[in-house]
Every structure is written in structure tokens, then in C-alpha cells.
PDB file of C-alpha atoms in Angstrom:
ATOM      1  CA  MET X1060      67.043 109.949  59.889  1.00  0.00           C
ATOM      2  CA  ARG X1061      68.071 113.324  61.314  1.00  0.00           C
ATOM      3  CA  THR X1062      64.558 114.531  62.138  1.00  0.00           C
ATOM      4  CA  LEU X1063      63.487 111.303  63.808  1.00  0.00           C
ATOM      5  CA  TRP X1064      66.560 111.339  65.944  1.00  0.00           C
ATOM      6  CA  LEU X1065      65.908 114.809  67.088  1.00  0.00           C
ATOM      7  CA  ALA X1066      62.157 113.682  67.747  1.00  0.00           C
ATOM      8  CA  LEU X1067      63.466 111.499  70.345  1.00  0.00           C
ATOM      9  CA  ILE X1068      65.586 114.131  71.882  1.00  0.00           C
ATOM     10  CA  ALA X1069      62.644 116.510  71.668  1.00  0.00           C
ATOM     11  CA  SER X1070      60.607 114.157  73.753  1.00  0.00           C
ATOM     12  CA  MET X1071      63.093 113.902  76.597  1.00  0.00           C
ATOM     13  CA  ILE X1072      64.696 117.302  77.126  1.00  0.00           C
ATOM     14  CA  CYS X1073      63.774 120.896  77.965  1.00  0.00           C
ATOM     15  CA  ALA X1074      66.959 122.835  78.456  1.00  0.00           C
ATOM     16  CA  MET X1075      67.183 126.130  80.494  1.00  0.00           C
ATOM     17  CA  GLY X1076      67.269 129.402  78.460  1.00  0.00           C
ATOM     18  CA  LEU X1077      69.577 132.372  78.993  1.00  0.00           C
ATOM     19  CA  ALA X1078      68.051 135.617  77.942  1.00  0.00           C
ATOM     20  CA  ALA X1079      64.296 137.009  77.597  1.00  0.00           C
ATOM     21  CA  PRO X1080      62.248 139.923  78.865  1.00  0.00           C
ATOM     22  CA  ALA X1081      60.043 140.238  82.077  1.00  0.00           C
ATOM     23  CA  ALA X1082      59.993 137.717  84.831  1.00  0.00           C
ATOM     24  CA  ALA X1083      57.430 135.067  85.516  1.00  0.00           C
ATOM     25  CA  ASP X1084      55.695 134.030  88.644  1.00  0.00           C
ATOM     26  CA  ALA X1085      56.616 130.411  88.182  1.00  0.00           C
ATOM     27  CA  ASP X1086      58.949 128.275  86.151  1.00  0.00           C
ATOM     28  CA  GLN X1087      56.573 127.009  83.348  1.00  0.00           C
ATOM     29  CA  CYS X1088      59.434 124.659  82.176  1.00  0.00           C
ATOM     30  CA  ALA X1089      60.083 123.123  85.525  1.00  0.00           C
ATOM     31  CA  PRO X1090      61.588 120.728  85.930  1.00  0.00           C
ATOM     32  CA  PRO X1091      64.234 121.563  83.500  1.00  0.00           C
ATOM     33  CA  GLY X1092      66.474 119.211  81.342  1.00  0.00           C
ATOM     34  CA  ILE X1093      66.099 115.514  81.432  1.00  0.00           C
ATOM     35  CA  GLN X1094      63.793 115.636  84.542  1.00  0.00           C
ATOM     36  CA  SER X1095      61.059 116.941  82.159  1.00  0.00           C
ATOM     37  CA  ALA X1096      61.074 113.765  80.090  1.00  0.00           C
ATOM     38  CA  SER X1097      57.921 111.961  79.212  1.00  0.00           C
ATOM     39  CA  ALA X1098      57.418 108.812  77.430  1.00  0.00           C
ATOM     40  CA  LEU X1099      56.270 108.812  73.824  1.00  0.00           C
ATOM     41  CA  PRO X1100      52.481 108.155  73.567  1.00  0.00           C
ATOM     42  CA  THR X1101      51.263 104.564  73.729  1.00  0.00           C
ATOM     43  CA  ASN X1102      47.558 104.885  73.877  1.00  0.00           C
ATOM     44  CA  LEU X1103      47.254 105.694  70.039  1.00  0.00           C
ATOM     45  CA  ALA X1104      43.975 105.657  68.487  1.00  0.00           C
ATOM     46  CA  ALA X1105      43.240 102.617  66.488  1.00  0.00           C
ATOM     47  CA  SER X1106      43.006 104.780  63.331  1.00  0.00           C
ATOM     48  CA  ALA X1107      46.248 106.627  64.000  1.00  0.00           C
ATOM     49  CA  ALA X1108      48.541 106.559  60.816  1.00  0.00           C
ATOM     50  CA  GLY X1109      52.214 107.501  61.165  1.00  0.00           C
ATOM     51  CA  PRO X1110      53.686 110.739  59.730  1.00  0.00           C
ATOM     52  CA  GLU X1111      54.288 110.753  55.977  1.00  0.00           C
ATOM     53  CA  GLU X1112      57.576 110.742  54.630  1.00  0.00           C
ATOM     54  CA  ASP X1113      59.458 114.082  54.995  1.00  0.00           C
ATOM     55  CA  ARG X1114      59.370 115.458  51.542  1.00  0.00           C
ATOM     56  CA  TYR X1115      61.341 118.654  52.091  1.00  0.00           C
ATOM     57  CA  THR X1116      64.547 117.991  54.123  1.00  0.00           C
ATOM     58  CA  THR X1117      67.338 118.741  52.089  1.00  0.00           C
ATOM     59  CA  PRO X1118      70.028 115.946  51.550  1.00  0.00           C
ATOM     60  CA  SER X1119      72.929 118.475  52.052  1.00  0.00           C
ATOM     61  CA  VAL X1120      73.293 121.901  53.410  1.00  0.00           C
ATOM     62  CA  VAL X1121      75.546 124.998  52.506  1.00  0.00           C
ATOM     63  CA  PRO X1122      79.020 124.701  54.341  1.00  0.00           C
ATOM     64  CA  LEU X1123      78.837 126.525  57.785  1.00  0.00           C
ATOM     65  CA  ASP X1124      81.967 128.346  57.073  1.00  0.00           C
ATOM     66  CA  SER X1125      80.750 129.921  53.721  1.00  0.00           C
ATOM     67  CA  ILE X1126      77.744 131.714  55.284  1.00  0.00           C
ATOM     68  CA  ASP X1127      77.961 135.441  55.288  1.00  0.00           C
ATOM     69  CA  VAL X1128      75.644 136.753  58.081  1.00  0.00           C
ATOM     70  CA  ASP X1129      75.503 140.185  56.482  1.00  0.00           C
ATOM     71  CA  THR X1130      73.362 138.471  53.601  1.00  0.00           C
ATOM     72  CA  LEU X1131      70.792 136.906  55.823  1.00  0.00           C
ATOM     73  CA  GLY X1132      68.176 139.907  55.589  1.00  0.00           C
ATOM     74  CA  LEU X1133      67.897 140.094  59.431  1.00  0.00           C
ATOM     75  CA  SER X1134      65.886 143.071  60.807  1.00  0.00           C
ATOM     76  CA  ARG X1135      68.737 143.836  63.064  1.00  0.00           C
ATOM     77  CA  PRO X1136      72.179 142.977  62.040  1.00  0.00           C
ATOM     78  CA  GLY X1137      73.890 140.274  63.972  1.00  0.00           C
ATOM     79  CA  THR X1138      70.745 139.473  65.755  1.00  0.00           C
ATOM     80  CA  LEU X1139      68.191 136.799  65.055  1.00  0.00           C
ATOM     81  CA  THR X1140      64.738 138.026  66.188  1.00  0.00           C
ATOM     82  CA  VAL X1141      62.335 135.122  66.974  1.00  0.00           C
ATOM     83  CA  GLY X1142      58.678 135.112  67.536  1.00  0.00           C
ATOM     84  CA  THR X1143      57.654 132.470  69.985  1.00  0.00           C
ATOM     85  CA  LEU X1144      55.062 131.593  72.500  1.00  0.00           C
ATOM     86  CA  SER X1145      55.203 131.312  76.388  1.00  0.00           C
ATOM     87  CA  ASP X1146      52.609 128.721  77.302  1.00  0.00           C
ATOM     88  CA  ALA X1147      53.504 125.489  75.610  1.00  0.00           C
ATOM     89  CA  PRO X1148      55.868 123.609  77.771  1.00  0.00           C
ATOM     90  CA  PRO X1149      58.044 121.869  77.288  1.00  0.00           C
ATOM     91  CA  SER X1150      58.613 123.019  73.740  1.00  0.00           C
ATOM     92  CA  ILE X1151      58.057 126.738  74.261  1.00  0.00           C
ATOM     93  CA  CYS X1152      57.812 128.107  77.784  1.00  0.00           C
ATOM     94  CA  ILE X1153      59.144 130.889  80.280  1.00  0.00           C
ATOM     95  CA  ASP X1154      61.234 130.241  83.471  1.00  0.00           C
ATOM     96  CA  SER X1155      60.998 131.862  86.684  1.00  0.00           C
ATOM     97  CA  THR X1156      63.455 134.686  85.590  1.00  0.00           C
ATOM     98  CA  GLY X1157      61.321 135.496  82.561  1.00  0.00           C
ATOM     99  CA  GLN X1158      63.487 133.844  80.043  1.00  0.00           C
ATOM    100  CA  PHE X1159      62.029 132.165  76.883  1.00  0.00           C
ATOM    101  CA  THR X1160      63.242 128.628  76.803  1.00  0.00           C
ATOM    102  CA  GLY X1161      61.885 125.066  76.066  1.00  0.00           C
ATOM    103  CA  PHE X1162      63.257 122.469  73.522  1.00  0.00           C
ATOM    104  CA  ASP X1163      62.462 124.651  70.356  1.00  0.00           C
ATOM    105  CA  ASN X1164      63.899 127.556  71.488  1.00  0.00           C
ATOM    106  CA  GLU X1165      67.026 126.117  73.025  1.00  0.00           C
ATOM    107  CA  VAL X1166      67.779 124.339  69.674  1.00  0.00           C
ATOM    108  CA  LEU X1167      67.463 127.558  67.940  1.00  0.00           C
ATOM    109  CA  ARG X1168      69.654 129.281  70.445  1.00  0.00           C
ATOM    110  CA  ALA X1169      72.436 126.650  69.607  1.00  0.00           C
ATOM    111  CA  VAL X1170      71.886 127.161  65.963  1.00  0.00           C
ATOM    112  CA  ALA X1171      72.407 131.052  66.221  1.00  0.00           C
ATOM    113  CA  GLY X1172      75.427 130.233  68.184  1.00  0.00           C
ATOM    114  CA  LYS X1173      76.904 128.124  65.352  1.00  0.00           C
ATOM    115  CA  LEU X1174      76.172 131.221  62.964  1.00  0.00           C
ATOM    116  CA  GLY X1175      77.814 133.690  65.350  1.00  0.00           C
ATOM    117  CA  LEU X1176      74.440 135.488  65.865  1.00  0.00           C
ATOM    118  CA  GLN X1177      72.827 136.999  68.982  1.00  0.00           C
ATOM    119  CA  ILE X1178      69.223 135.768  69.527  1.00  0.00           C
ATOM    120  CA  GLU X1179      66.189 137.793  70.878  1.00  0.00           C
ATOM    121  CA  PHE X1180      62.906 136.123  71.550  1.00  0.00           C
ATOM    122  CA  VAL X1181      59.588 138.004  71.492  1.00  0.00           C
ATOM    123  CA  GLY X1182      56.315 136.524  72.804  1.00  0.00           C
ATOM    124  CA  THR X1183      53.271 136.484  70.527  1.00  0.00           C
ATOM    125  CA  GLU X1184      50.133 134.648  69.896  1.00  0.00           C
ATOM    126  CA  PHE X1185      50.270 131.531  67.507  1.00  0.00           C
ATOM    127  CA  SER X1186      47.222 132.762  65.450  1.00  0.00           C
ATOM    128  CA  GLY X1187      49.417 135.668  64.274  1.00  0.00           C
ATOM    129  CA  LEU X1188      52.908 134.174  64.245  1.00  0.00           C
ATOM    130  CA  LEU X1189      53.213 133.163  60.499  1.00  0.00           C
ATOM    131  CA  ALA X1190      51.807 136.287  59.158  1.00  0.00           C
ATOM    132  CA  GLN X1191      54.163 138.293  61.262  1.00  0.00           C
ATOM    133  CA  VAL X1192      57.069 135.947  59.954  1.00  0.00           C
ATOM    134  CA  ALA X1193      55.955 136.587  56.453  1.00  0.00           C
ATOM    135  CA  ALA X1194      55.813 140.382  57.054  1.00  0.00           C
ATOM    136  CA  ARG X1195      59.340 140.283  58.405  1.00  0.00           C
ATOM    137  CA  ARG X1196      58.268 141.549  61.901  1.00  0.00           C
ATOM    138  CA  PHE X1197      60.293 138.349  63.066  1.00  0.00           C
ATOM    139  CA  ASP X1198      63.165 136.749  61.344  1.00  0.00           C
ATOM    140  CA  VAL X1199      61.978 133.303  62.620  1.00  0.00           C
ATOM    141  CA  GLY X1200      58.960 131.771  64.040  1.00  0.00           C
ATOM    142  CA  SER X1201      59.648 129.099  66.708  1.00  0.00           C
ATOM    143  CA  SER X1202      56.758 127.121  68.004  1.00  0.00           C
ATOM    144  CA  SER X1203      56.617 123.508  67.263  1.00  0.00           C
ATOM    145  CA  ILE X1204      55.275 124.543  63.759  1.00  0.00           C
ATOM    146  CA  THR X1205      54.031 121.669  61.687  1.00  0.00           C
ATOM    147  CA  THR X1206      54.896 122.423  57.970  1.00  0.00           C
ATOM    148  CA  THR X1207      51.715 121.848  56.181  1.00  0.00           C
ATOM    149  CA  ASP X1208      51.422 122.628  52.541  1.00  0.00           C
ATOM    150  CA  ALA X1209      48.810 125.244  53.392  1.00  0.00           C
ATOM    151  CA  ARG X1210      51.306 127.122  55.520  1.00  0.00           C
ATOM    152  CA  ARG X1211      54.119 126.791  52.927  1.00  0.00           C
ATOM    153  CA  ARG X1212      51.826 129.210  50.961  1.00  0.00           C
ATOM    154  CA  THR X1213      52.474 131.865  53.625  1.00  0.00           C
ATOM    155  CA  VAL X1214      56.184 131.290  54.954  1.00  0.00           C
ATOM    156  CA  GLY X1215      59.279 129.153  54.084  1.00  0.00           C
ATOM    157  CA  PHE X1216      60.532 126.523  56.479  1.00  0.00           C
ATOM    158  CA  THR X1217      63.844 125.139  57.504  1.00  0.00           C
ATOM    159  CA  ASN X1218      64.562 121.413  57.473  1.00  0.00           C
ATOM    160  CA  GLY X1219      62.509 119.503  59.865  1.00  0.00           C
ATOM    161  CA  TYR X1220      63.728 118.928  63.444  1.00  0.00           C
ATOM    162  CA  ASP X1221      60.769 117.009  65.081  1.00  0.00           C
ATOM    163  CA  PHE X1222      57.295 115.422  64.555  1.00  0.00           C
ATOM    164  CA  GLY X1223      54.322 115.155  66.912  1.00  0.00           C
ATOM    165  CA  TYR X1224      51.091 113.787  68.116  1.00  0.00           C
ATOM    166  CA  PHE X1225      47.722 115.015  68.985  1.00  0.00           C
ATOM    167  CA  SER X1226      46.351 114.358  72.570  1.00  0.00           C
ATOM    168  CA  LEU X1227      42.710 114.327  73.430  1.00  0.00           C
ATOM    169  CA  VAL X1228      42.307 115.783  76.787  1.00  0.00           C
ATOM    170  CA  ALA X1229      38.947 115.548  78.632  1.00  0.00           C
ATOM    171  CA  PRO X1230      37.808 116.466  82.175  1.00  0.00           C
ATOM    172  CA  THR X1231      38.121 113.685  84.672  1.00  0.00           C
ATOM    173  CA  GLY X1232      35.143 111.202  84.574  1.00  0.00           C
ATOM    174  CA  SER X1233      34.183 112.404  81.133  1.00  0.00           C
ATOM    175  CA  SER X1234      32.126 109.978  78.896  1.00  0.00           C
ATOM    176  CA  ILE X1235      34.378 110.774  75.988  1.00  0.00           C
ATOM    177  CA  THR X1236      36.990 108.039  75.715  1.00  0.00           C
ATOM    178  CA  GLY X1237      38.527 108.662  72.403  1.00  0.00           C
ATOM    179  CA  PHE X1238      38.792 110.814  69.264  1.00  0.00           C
ATOM    180  CA  ASP X1239      36.004 108.752  67.771  1.00  0.00           C
ATOM    181  CA  GLN X1240      33.792 109.895  70.495  1.00  0.00           C
ATOM    182  CA  LEU X1241      33.904 113.410  69.402  1.00  0.00           C
ATOM    183  CA  ALA X1242      30.570 114.445  67.923  1.00  0.00           C
ATOM    184  CA  ALA X1243      28.559 117.671  66.884  1.00  0.00           C
ATOM    185  CA  GLY X1244      27.219 119.665  69.661  1.00  0.00           C
ATOM    186  CA  GLN X1245      30.135 119.025  71.781  1.00  0.00           C
ATOM    187  CA  ARG X1246      32.313 121.975  72.568  1.00  0.00           C
ATOM    188  CA  ILE X1247      35.815 120.981  71.500  1.00  0.00           C
ATOM    189  CA  GLY X1248      38.574 123.434  72.312  1.00  0.00           C
ATOM    190  CA  VAL X1249      41.508 124.127  70.137  1.00  0.00           C
ATOM    191  CA  VAL X1250      44.198 126.995  69.918  1.00  0.00           C
ATOM    192  CA  GLN X1251      43.497 129.089  66.893  1.00  0.00           C
ATOM    193  CA  GLY X1252      45.471 128.605  63.766  1.00  0.00           C
ATOM    194  CA  THR X1253      47.067 125.332  64.786  1.00  0.00           C
ATOM    195  CA  VAL X1254      46.881 121.925  62.971  1.00  0.00           C
ATOM    196  CA  GLN X1255      44.799 120.775  65.870  1.00  0.00           C
ATOM    197  CA  GLU X1256      42.127 123.296  64.705  1.00  0.00           C
ATOM    198  CA  ALA X1257      42.371 122.058  61.084  1.00  0.00           C
ATOM    199  CA  TYR X1258      42.257 118.479  62.296  1.00  0.00           C
ATOM    200  CA  VAL X1259      39.017 118.953  63.905  1.00  0.00           C
ATOM    201  CA  ILE X1260      37.348 120.911  61.082  1.00  0.00           C
ATOM    202  CA  ASP X1261      38.835 119.047  58.115  1.00  0.00           C
ATOM    203  CA  THR X1262      39.315 115.495  59.268  1.00  0.00           C
ATOM    204  CA  LEU X1263      36.526 115.260  62.195  1.00  0.00           C
ATOM    205  CA  LYS X1264      34.248 117.697  60.321  1.00  0.00           C
ATOM    206  CA  LEU X1265      33.274 119.424  63.523  1.00  0.00           C
ATOM    207  CA  GLN X1266      33.307 123.154  64.463  1.00  0.00           C
ATOM    208  CA  PRO X1267      35.621 123.851  67.485  1.00  0.00           C
ATOM    209  CA  VAL X1268      35.653 126.505  70.179  1.00  0.00           C
ATOM    210  CA  LYS X1269      38.832 128.639  69.180  1.00  0.00           C
ATOM    211  CA  TYR X1270      41.223 130.048  71.893  1.00  0.00           C
ATOM    212  CA  PRO X1271      44.031 132.540  71.511  1.00  0.00           C
ATOM    213  CA  ASP X1272      46.528 130.313  73.782  1.00  0.00           C
ATOM    214  CA  TYR X1273      47.008 127.237  75.488  1.00  0.00           C
ATOM    215  CA  ASN X1274      46.654 128.567  79.146  1.00  0.00           C
ATOM    216  CA  THR X1275      43.153 129.864  78.233  1.00  0.00           C
ATOM    217  CA  VAL X1276      41.897 126.626  76.549  1.00  0.00           C
ATOM    218  CA  TYR X1277      43.178 124.422  79.501  1.00  0.00           C
ATOM    219  CA  ALA X1278      41.351 126.845  82.054  1.00  0.00           C
ATOM    220  CA  SER X1279      38.171 126.474  80.171  1.00  0.00           C
ATOM    221  CA  LEU X1280      38.524 122.725  80.287  1.00  0.00           C
ATOM    222  CA  LYS X1281      39.177 122.496  83.945  1.00  0.00           C
ATOM    223  CA  THR X1282      36.200 124.624  84.655  1.00  0.00           C
ATOM    224  CA  ARG X1283      34.072 122.309  82.215  1.00  0.00           C
ATOM    225  CA  GLN X1284      33.327 125.273  79.830  1.00  0.00           C
ATOM    226  CA  ILE X1285      34.266 122.851  77.019  1.00  0.00           C
ATOM    227  CA  ASP X1286      33.962 119.143  76.806  1.00  0.00           C
ATOM    228  CA  ALA X1287      37.462 118.288  75.299  1.00  0.00           C
ATOM    229  CA  TRP X1288      40.687 119.959  74.145  1.00  0.00           C
ATOM    230  CA  VAL X1289      42.611 118.649  71.195  1.00  0.00           C
ATOM    231  CA  ALA X1290      46.186 119.561  71.852  1.00  0.00           C
ATOM    232  CA  PRO X1291      49.741 118.950  70.760  1.00  0.00           C
ATOM    233  CA  SER X1292      50.800 115.888  72.838  1.00  0.00           C
ATOM    234  CA  GLN X1293      54.083 117.520  74.257  1.00  0.00           C
ATOM    235  CA  GLN X1294      51.987 120.538  75.551  1.00  0.00           C
ATOM    236  CA  ALA X1295      49.247 118.388  76.845  1.00  0.00           C
ATOM    237  CA  GLN X1296      51.688 116.287  78.847  1.00  0.00           C
ATOM    238  CA  GLY X1297      53.545 119.553  80.149  1.00  0.00           C
ATOM    239  CA  THR X1298      50.290 121.113  80.982  1.00  0.00           C
ATOM    240  CA  VAL X1299      48.200 118.385  82.585  1.00  0.00           C
ATOM    241  CA  GLN X1300      49.478 118.068  86.180  1.00  0.00           C
ATOM    242  CA  PRO X1301      48.719 115.329  88.703  1.00  0.00           C
ATOM    243  CA  GLY X1302      45.580 116.216  90.717  1.00  0.00           C
ATOM    244  CA  ASP X1303      44.199 118.284  87.848  1.00  0.00           C
ATOM    245  CA  PRO X1304      40.495 117.677  87.037  1.00  0.00           C
ATOM    246  CA  ALA X1305      41.613 116.508  83.532  1.00  0.00           C
ATOM    247  CA  GLU X1306      43.413 113.635  81.892  1.00  0.00           C
ATOM    248  CA  ILE X1307      44.830 112.758  78.513  1.00  0.00           C
ATOM    249  CA  ILE X1308      42.416 110.257  76.944  1.00  0.00           C
ATOM    250  CA  GLU X1309      43.995 109.067  73.673  1.00  0.00           C
ATOM    251  CA  ASN X1310      46.693 110.210  71.208  1.00  0.00           C
ATOM    252  CA  THR X1311      47.005 110.217  67.407  1.00  0.00           C
ATOM    253  CA  PHE X1312      49.755 111.210  64.966  1.00  0.00           C
ATOM    254  CA  SER X1313      49.933 114.902  63.960  1.00  0.00           C
ATOM    255  CA  LEU X1314      48.968 115.839  60.310  1.00  0.00           C
ATOM    256  CA  ASP X1315      51.423 116.350  57.322  1.00  0.00           C
ATOM    257  CA  ASN X1316      54.948 116.801  57.536  1.00  0.00           C
ATOM    258  CA  PHE X1317      57.582 117.445  60.178  1.00  0.00           C
ATOM    259  CA  ILE X1318      58.120 120.405  62.602  1.00  0.00           C
ATOM    260  CA  ALA X1319      60.432 123.070  61.458  1.00  0.00           C
ATOM    261  CA  TYR X1320      61.181 126.853  61.940  1.00  0.00           C
ATOM    262  CA  ALA X1321      59.203 129.432  59.812  1.00  0.00           C
ATOM    263  CA  VAL X1322      61.127 132.230  57.786  1.00  0.00           C
ATOM    264  CA  ALA X1323      59.816 134.574  55.231  1.00  0.00           C
ATOM    265  CA  THR X1324      59.472 132.730  51.947  1.00  0.00           C
ATOM    266  CA  ASP X1325      61.699 134.971  49.962  1.00  0.00           C
ATOM    267  CA  ASN X1326      64.611 134.724  52.472  1.00  0.00           C
ATOM    268  CA  GLN X1327      66.302 131.592  51.239  1.00  0.00           C
ATOM    269  CA  PRO X1328      69.842 132.635  52.516  1.00  0.00           C
ATOM    270  CA  LEU X1329      68.480 132.700  56.032  1.00  0.00           C
ATOM    271  CA  ILE X1330      66.735 129.208  55.485  1.00  0.00           C
ATOM    272  CA  ASP X1331      69.942 127.829  54.230  1.00  0.00           C
ATOM    273  CA  ALA X1332      71.898 129.234  57.180  1.00  0.00           C
ATOM    274  CA  LEU X1333      69.485 127.789  59.691  1.00  0.00           C
ATOM    275  CA  ASN X1334      69.695 124.493  57.993  1.00  0.00           C
ATOM    276  CA  SER X1335      73.536 124.547  58.152  1.00  0.00           C
ATOM    277  CA  GLY X1336      73.419 125.540  61.941  1.00  0.00           C
ATOM    278  CA  LEU X1337      70.952 122.729  62.663  1.00  0.00           C
ATOM    279  CA  ASP X1338      73.021 120.105  61.014  1.00  0.00           C
ATOM    280  CA  ALA X1339      76.205 121.563  62.924  1.00  0.00           C
ATOM    281  CA  VAL X1340      74.494 121.331  66.374  1.00  0.00           C
ATOM    282  CA  ILE X1341      73.429 117.693  65.403  1.00  0.00           C
ATOM    283  CA  ALA X1342      76.826 116.918  64.114  1.00  0.00           C
ATOM    284  CA  ASP X1343      78.824 117.819  67.111  1.00  0.00           C
ATOM    285  CA  GLY X1344      76.172 116.306  69.684  1.00  0.00           C
ATOM    286  CA  THR X1345      74.839 119.715  71.114  1.00  0.00           C
TER     287      THR X1345
END
């Protein structure tokens, strides 16, 4: 299945980007490319259930050569304006020259190339990303976005290109040994607006401590201001470094459906075009 094939690639690669604004102090995606590979999680929680069948990926797409880019409702003709994050390696991050890159953004860059579009990435916080896409502040949201039914009431989505896991990260030496150890009274960090927040509230029936971004929640974990962090697994693996006073304790499958790009609900022509571009970069091996 296309989405599963891409998921394997997503776990292996973080390509280098080409254009974005301000410079960064360090390459958040280092090392680039295949060297950033990490194995799929093996220490799955006993209760972990696999992702459900993809209900939305279309069996076919509009022919690429039939797409008229002038009908895609872009905020700037000829340019795909993309809202993204800067602190979730290897999926979404900034290199040492300040360029937005990471697997999600590089796939989208390749898709834009198939459509003959320029692409501009703009940094934002995840908590406001879907609302900004719905309001046409951005043409596309790119941030390893899980396509829950609740989110589909706010935005539309392309076909899926990945799926994911949750990781439980705790300070080194913590008494917390798994998701089943999380309980009321503990300070459990999440990034606001993510499916990890929904998992802690709706599945675990706990009230998390909400943060605006991944850097802040991880800094709080390392200084033991919180007891645990429920994180996207790829971001956890890209963030927790050898020697850090924290470790990934356990993993479980992500909720609901596959990961996709967000687009305004009423912009079906752009959704169709991105699906065609996505098929094209898969078909030619990009």
C-alpha cells in the first residue's frame, strides 16, 4: 500500500532543504539523509493496536498533465505557501542555514516541483496551524498531521503518506516504566493541539500539561518540571540525544488514520493536485 511504503521511507530519511528564511544556530536535522535513520519502534506497549484501515486515500488521482495551476486557489499565484514547524526532527526542522527541511517538507517540495509550483515555508505553532490553513493564511499545513475525524471538520486532507507511533519519554531513572504507569497527579507534558494531547485526555483520562512547541516541553522534561512527555515517536527519537537526562520508555501506535497534508476544506482542486503530485513522486522513485 502506498502509505505504508512511504511510512518506511519516512522512518529512514530526512533530506536537506533548499530555501527558507532566517539562519539557525545549529542543524536541527543533523545528520541529513540516510544517516538520520532510526529503527521502527520495537518496545510497543502490550495494549498497542495497529493503525486502522485507511478510509480516505483515493484509489486513483487526477492525471498530472490535466492540472491547471491557475485554478488551485493559491494565496500567491504560482507559489505554494506552507505553514510548518521548526522543532520536530526528522519530520520538520531547520538546518544550519535556516532552511525549512525534514521528511514531510521535502516530500511536499518534490510534489510542488511535479506541479510546476514554487514553494515557501513559513514557521508557526502547531496549536494554530489547522485554523490558519482553514482561514487560507496558508495553502497547506505540513507537520506530520494525523487525519482524525475531528480535524476533518476544520480542514481537508490529501491522501495519506505516513503513519506514526507515540513515544513515552521520561527522565532517566524515573519510576514510570510504561503508558500504564501514567496516573492522576503526575505532570504529563504534551504539545497543545496534537493527537498526543487527545490521547492523554480521551484515552488515558488524564489532564496533561500543555506546551506550545516540542523544544519547550522537552526542556521542561530534562529539568524535571514534568514527569513524562507523550510525543510523536519520530520527534522523540530525533530529540532525545545520547547523554541527555531522559529516555524513551515505551511506544504505542498513533490514533485514528494516516498522516497527510492539510488544505482548506473547500479547496478540492488543490487537494486533487497534491494527490496527483504525491503519486508522481512515488511512481518515479523520488
